[in-house]
mmCIF file of C-alpha atoms in Angstrom:
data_model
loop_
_atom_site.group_PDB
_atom_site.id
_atom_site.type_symbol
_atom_site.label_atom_id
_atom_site.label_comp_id
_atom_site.label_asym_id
_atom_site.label_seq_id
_atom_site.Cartn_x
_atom_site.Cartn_y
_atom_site.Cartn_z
ATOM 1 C CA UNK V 1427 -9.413 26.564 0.698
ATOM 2 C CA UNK V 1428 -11.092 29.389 2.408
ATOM 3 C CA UNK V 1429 -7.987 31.832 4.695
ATOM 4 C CA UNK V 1430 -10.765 30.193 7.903
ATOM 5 C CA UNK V 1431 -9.626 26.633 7.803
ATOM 6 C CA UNK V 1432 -6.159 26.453 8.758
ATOM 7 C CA UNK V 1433 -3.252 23.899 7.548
ATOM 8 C CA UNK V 1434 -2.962 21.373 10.203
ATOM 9 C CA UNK V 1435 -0.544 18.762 8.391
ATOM 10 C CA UNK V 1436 1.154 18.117 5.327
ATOM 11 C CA UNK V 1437 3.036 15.045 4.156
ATOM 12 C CA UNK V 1438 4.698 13.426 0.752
ATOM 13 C CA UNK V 1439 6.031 10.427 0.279
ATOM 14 C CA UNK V 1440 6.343 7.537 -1.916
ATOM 15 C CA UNK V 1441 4.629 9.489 -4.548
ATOM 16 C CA UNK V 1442 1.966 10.780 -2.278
ATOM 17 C CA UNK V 1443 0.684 14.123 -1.383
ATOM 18 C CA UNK V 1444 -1.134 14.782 1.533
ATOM 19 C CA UNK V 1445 -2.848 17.967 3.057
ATOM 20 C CA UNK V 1446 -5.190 18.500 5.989
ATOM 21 C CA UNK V 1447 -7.463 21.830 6.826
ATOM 22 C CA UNK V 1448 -9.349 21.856 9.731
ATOM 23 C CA UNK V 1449 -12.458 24.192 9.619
ATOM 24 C CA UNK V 1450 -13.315 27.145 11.849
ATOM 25 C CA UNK V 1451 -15.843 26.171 14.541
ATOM 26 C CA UNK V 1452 -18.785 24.728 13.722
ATOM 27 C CA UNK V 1453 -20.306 24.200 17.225
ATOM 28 C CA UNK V 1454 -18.970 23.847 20.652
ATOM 29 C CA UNK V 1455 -19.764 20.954 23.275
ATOM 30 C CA UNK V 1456 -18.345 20.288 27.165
ATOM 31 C CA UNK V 1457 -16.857 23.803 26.496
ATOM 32 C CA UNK V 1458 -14.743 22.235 23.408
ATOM 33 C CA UNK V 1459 -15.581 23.362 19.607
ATOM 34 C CA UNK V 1460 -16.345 20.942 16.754
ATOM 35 C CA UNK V 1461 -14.850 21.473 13.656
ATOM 36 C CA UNK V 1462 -14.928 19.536 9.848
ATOM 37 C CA UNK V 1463 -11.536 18.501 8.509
ATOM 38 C CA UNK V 1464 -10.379 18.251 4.660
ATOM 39 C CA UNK V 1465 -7.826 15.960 3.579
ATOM 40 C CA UNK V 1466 -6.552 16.358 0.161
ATOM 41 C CA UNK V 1467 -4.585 13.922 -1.194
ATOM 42 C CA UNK V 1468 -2.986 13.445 -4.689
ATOM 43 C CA UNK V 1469 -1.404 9.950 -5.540
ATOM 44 C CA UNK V 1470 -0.464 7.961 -8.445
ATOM 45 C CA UNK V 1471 -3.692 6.236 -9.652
ATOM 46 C CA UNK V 1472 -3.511 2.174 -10.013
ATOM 47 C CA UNK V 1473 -3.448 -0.067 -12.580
ATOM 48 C CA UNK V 1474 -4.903 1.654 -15.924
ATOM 49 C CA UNK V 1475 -4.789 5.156 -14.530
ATOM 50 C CA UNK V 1476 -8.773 5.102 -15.001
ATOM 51 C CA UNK V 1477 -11.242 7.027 -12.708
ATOM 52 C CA UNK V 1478 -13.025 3.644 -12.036
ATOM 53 C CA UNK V 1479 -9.786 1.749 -11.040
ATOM 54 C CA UNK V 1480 -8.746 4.759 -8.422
ATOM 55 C CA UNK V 1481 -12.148 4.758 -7.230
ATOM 56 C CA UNK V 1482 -11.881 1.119 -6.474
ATOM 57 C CA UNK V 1483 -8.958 0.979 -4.976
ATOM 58 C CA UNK V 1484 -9.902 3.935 -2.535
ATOM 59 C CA UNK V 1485 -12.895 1.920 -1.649
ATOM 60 C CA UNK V 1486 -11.234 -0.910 -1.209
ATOM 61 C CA UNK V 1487 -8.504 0.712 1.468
ATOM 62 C CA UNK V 1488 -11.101 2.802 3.055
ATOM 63 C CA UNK V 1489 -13.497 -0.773 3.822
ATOM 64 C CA UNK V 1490 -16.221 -1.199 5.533
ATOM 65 C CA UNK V 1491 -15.936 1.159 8.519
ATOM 66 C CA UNK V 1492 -16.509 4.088 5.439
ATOM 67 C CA UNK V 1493 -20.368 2.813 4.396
ATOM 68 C CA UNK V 1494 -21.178 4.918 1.549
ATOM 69 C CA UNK V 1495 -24.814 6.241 1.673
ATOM 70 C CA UNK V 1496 -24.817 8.116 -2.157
ATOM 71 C CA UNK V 1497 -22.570 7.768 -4.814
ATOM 72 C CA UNK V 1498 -22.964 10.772 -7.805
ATOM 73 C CA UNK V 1499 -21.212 11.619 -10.599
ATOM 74 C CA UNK V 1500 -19.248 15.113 -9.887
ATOM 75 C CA UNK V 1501 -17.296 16.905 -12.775
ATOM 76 C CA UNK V 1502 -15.027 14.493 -14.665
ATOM 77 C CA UNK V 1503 -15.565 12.286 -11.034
ATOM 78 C CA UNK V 1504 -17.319 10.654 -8.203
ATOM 79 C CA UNK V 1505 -18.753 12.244 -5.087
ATOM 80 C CA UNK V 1506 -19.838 10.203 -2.283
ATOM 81 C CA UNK V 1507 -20.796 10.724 0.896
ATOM 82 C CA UNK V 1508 -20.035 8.110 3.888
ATOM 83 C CA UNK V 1509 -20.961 7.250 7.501
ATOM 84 C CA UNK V 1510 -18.592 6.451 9.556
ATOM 85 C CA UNK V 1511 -19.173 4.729 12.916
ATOM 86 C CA UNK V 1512 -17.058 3.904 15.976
ATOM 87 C CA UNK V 1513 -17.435 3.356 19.801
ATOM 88 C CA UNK V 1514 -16.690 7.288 20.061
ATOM 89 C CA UNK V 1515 -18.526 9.000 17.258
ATOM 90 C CA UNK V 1516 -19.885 8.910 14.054
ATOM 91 C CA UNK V 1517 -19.123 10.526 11.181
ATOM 92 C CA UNK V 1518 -19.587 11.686 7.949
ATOM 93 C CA UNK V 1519 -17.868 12.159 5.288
ATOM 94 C CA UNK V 1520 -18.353 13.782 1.971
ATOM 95 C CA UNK V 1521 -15.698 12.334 -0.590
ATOM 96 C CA UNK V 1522 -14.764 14.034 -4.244
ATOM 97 C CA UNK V 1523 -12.798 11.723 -6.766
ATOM 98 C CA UNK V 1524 -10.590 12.883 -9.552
ATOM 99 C CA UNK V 1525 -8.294 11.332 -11.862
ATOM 100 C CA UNK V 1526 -5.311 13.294 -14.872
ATOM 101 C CA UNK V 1527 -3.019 11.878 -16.503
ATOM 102 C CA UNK V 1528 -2.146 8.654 -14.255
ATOM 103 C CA UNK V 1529 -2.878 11.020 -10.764
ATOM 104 C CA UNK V 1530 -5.502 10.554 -8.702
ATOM 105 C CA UNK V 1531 -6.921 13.369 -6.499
ATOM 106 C CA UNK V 1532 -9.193 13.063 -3.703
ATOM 107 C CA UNK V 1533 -10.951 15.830 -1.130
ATOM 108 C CA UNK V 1534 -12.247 14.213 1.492
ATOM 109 C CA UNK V 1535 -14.717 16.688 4.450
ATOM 110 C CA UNK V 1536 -15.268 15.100 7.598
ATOM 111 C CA UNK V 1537 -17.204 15.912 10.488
ATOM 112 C CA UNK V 1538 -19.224 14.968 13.135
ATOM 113 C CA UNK V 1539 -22.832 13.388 12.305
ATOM 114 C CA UNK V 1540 -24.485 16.273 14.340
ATOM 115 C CA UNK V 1541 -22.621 18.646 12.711
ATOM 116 C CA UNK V 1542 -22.072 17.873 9.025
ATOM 117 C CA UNK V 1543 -25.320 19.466 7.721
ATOM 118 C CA UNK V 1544 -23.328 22.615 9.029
ATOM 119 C CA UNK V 1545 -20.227 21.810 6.121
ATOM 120 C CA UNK V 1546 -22.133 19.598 3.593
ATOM 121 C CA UNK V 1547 -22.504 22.847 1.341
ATOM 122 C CA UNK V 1548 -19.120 24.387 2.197
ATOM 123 C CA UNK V 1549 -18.181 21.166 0.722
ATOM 124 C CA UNK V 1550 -19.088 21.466 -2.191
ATOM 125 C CA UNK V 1551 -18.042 24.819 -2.864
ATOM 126 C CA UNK V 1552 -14.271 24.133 -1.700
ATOM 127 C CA UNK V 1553 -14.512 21.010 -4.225
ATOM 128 C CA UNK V 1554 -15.970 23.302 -6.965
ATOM 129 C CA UNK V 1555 -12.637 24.950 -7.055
ATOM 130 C CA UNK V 1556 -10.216 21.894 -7.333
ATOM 131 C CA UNK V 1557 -8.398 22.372 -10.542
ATOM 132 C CA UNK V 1558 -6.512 19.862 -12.010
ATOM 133 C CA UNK V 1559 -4.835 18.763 -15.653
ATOM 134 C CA UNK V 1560 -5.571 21.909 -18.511
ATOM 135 C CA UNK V 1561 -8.060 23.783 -15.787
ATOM 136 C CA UNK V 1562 -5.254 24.750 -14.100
ATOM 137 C CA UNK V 1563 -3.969 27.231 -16.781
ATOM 138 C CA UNK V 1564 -7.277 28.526 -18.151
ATOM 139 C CA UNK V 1565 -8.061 31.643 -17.248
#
């Protein structure tokens, strides 16, 4: 993650691992800035260990409020990207899935629907560099 977004919460538990960045500004509004966030999260995956069974079950806890508006392949994984919609804001999010050896990783960028054309390609670089299983000790 680029030295400009800064750590804003960690957590692991239960055999989860959880990290949030939140983005340098990306606009301001009412005199406040808008930033992106990026959780990262790394988990065990369900059932077979599979891509498509972690994939599901993300899905399935994320629900409906998370519509997904293109689904890709990415790497050895999924990207999608999502609206999300409440009585404050909507969002969108931009969603890379990953699965080694029984863990599933996600990266999940966030931001406001005015905004996230702003972060959409900072997205995908930050993803580009998620290493995980043997491309972590090539050189």
């Amino acid at each position: 993650v680029p030295e400009a977004w800064r750590t804003t919460r960690n957590f692991s538990g239960g055999g989860t691992y959880l990290m949030q960045f939140t983005s340098p500004p990306l606009g301001a509004e009412g005199g406040q800035t808008v930033h992106a966030a990026l959780t990262l999260t790394s988990e065990a995956a369900p059932g077979d260990g599979s891509l498509d069974v972690f994939y599901k079950a993300i899905r399935g806890r994320l629900g409906e409020p998370f519509r997904v508006t293109s689904h890709a392949p990415w790497k050895d994984g999924y990207v999608d990207v999502e609206r999300s919609e409440s009585p404050l804001a909507v969002s969108r999010i931009k969603r890379f899935y990953r699965v080694h050896q029984g863990r599933g990783y996600t990266l999940a960028f966030e931001a406001r629907d005015d905004v996230f054309h702003r972060v959409s390609r900072w997205c995908d670089i930050i993803a580009a560099t998620l290493a995980v299983g043997p491309e972590v000790t090539q050189p």
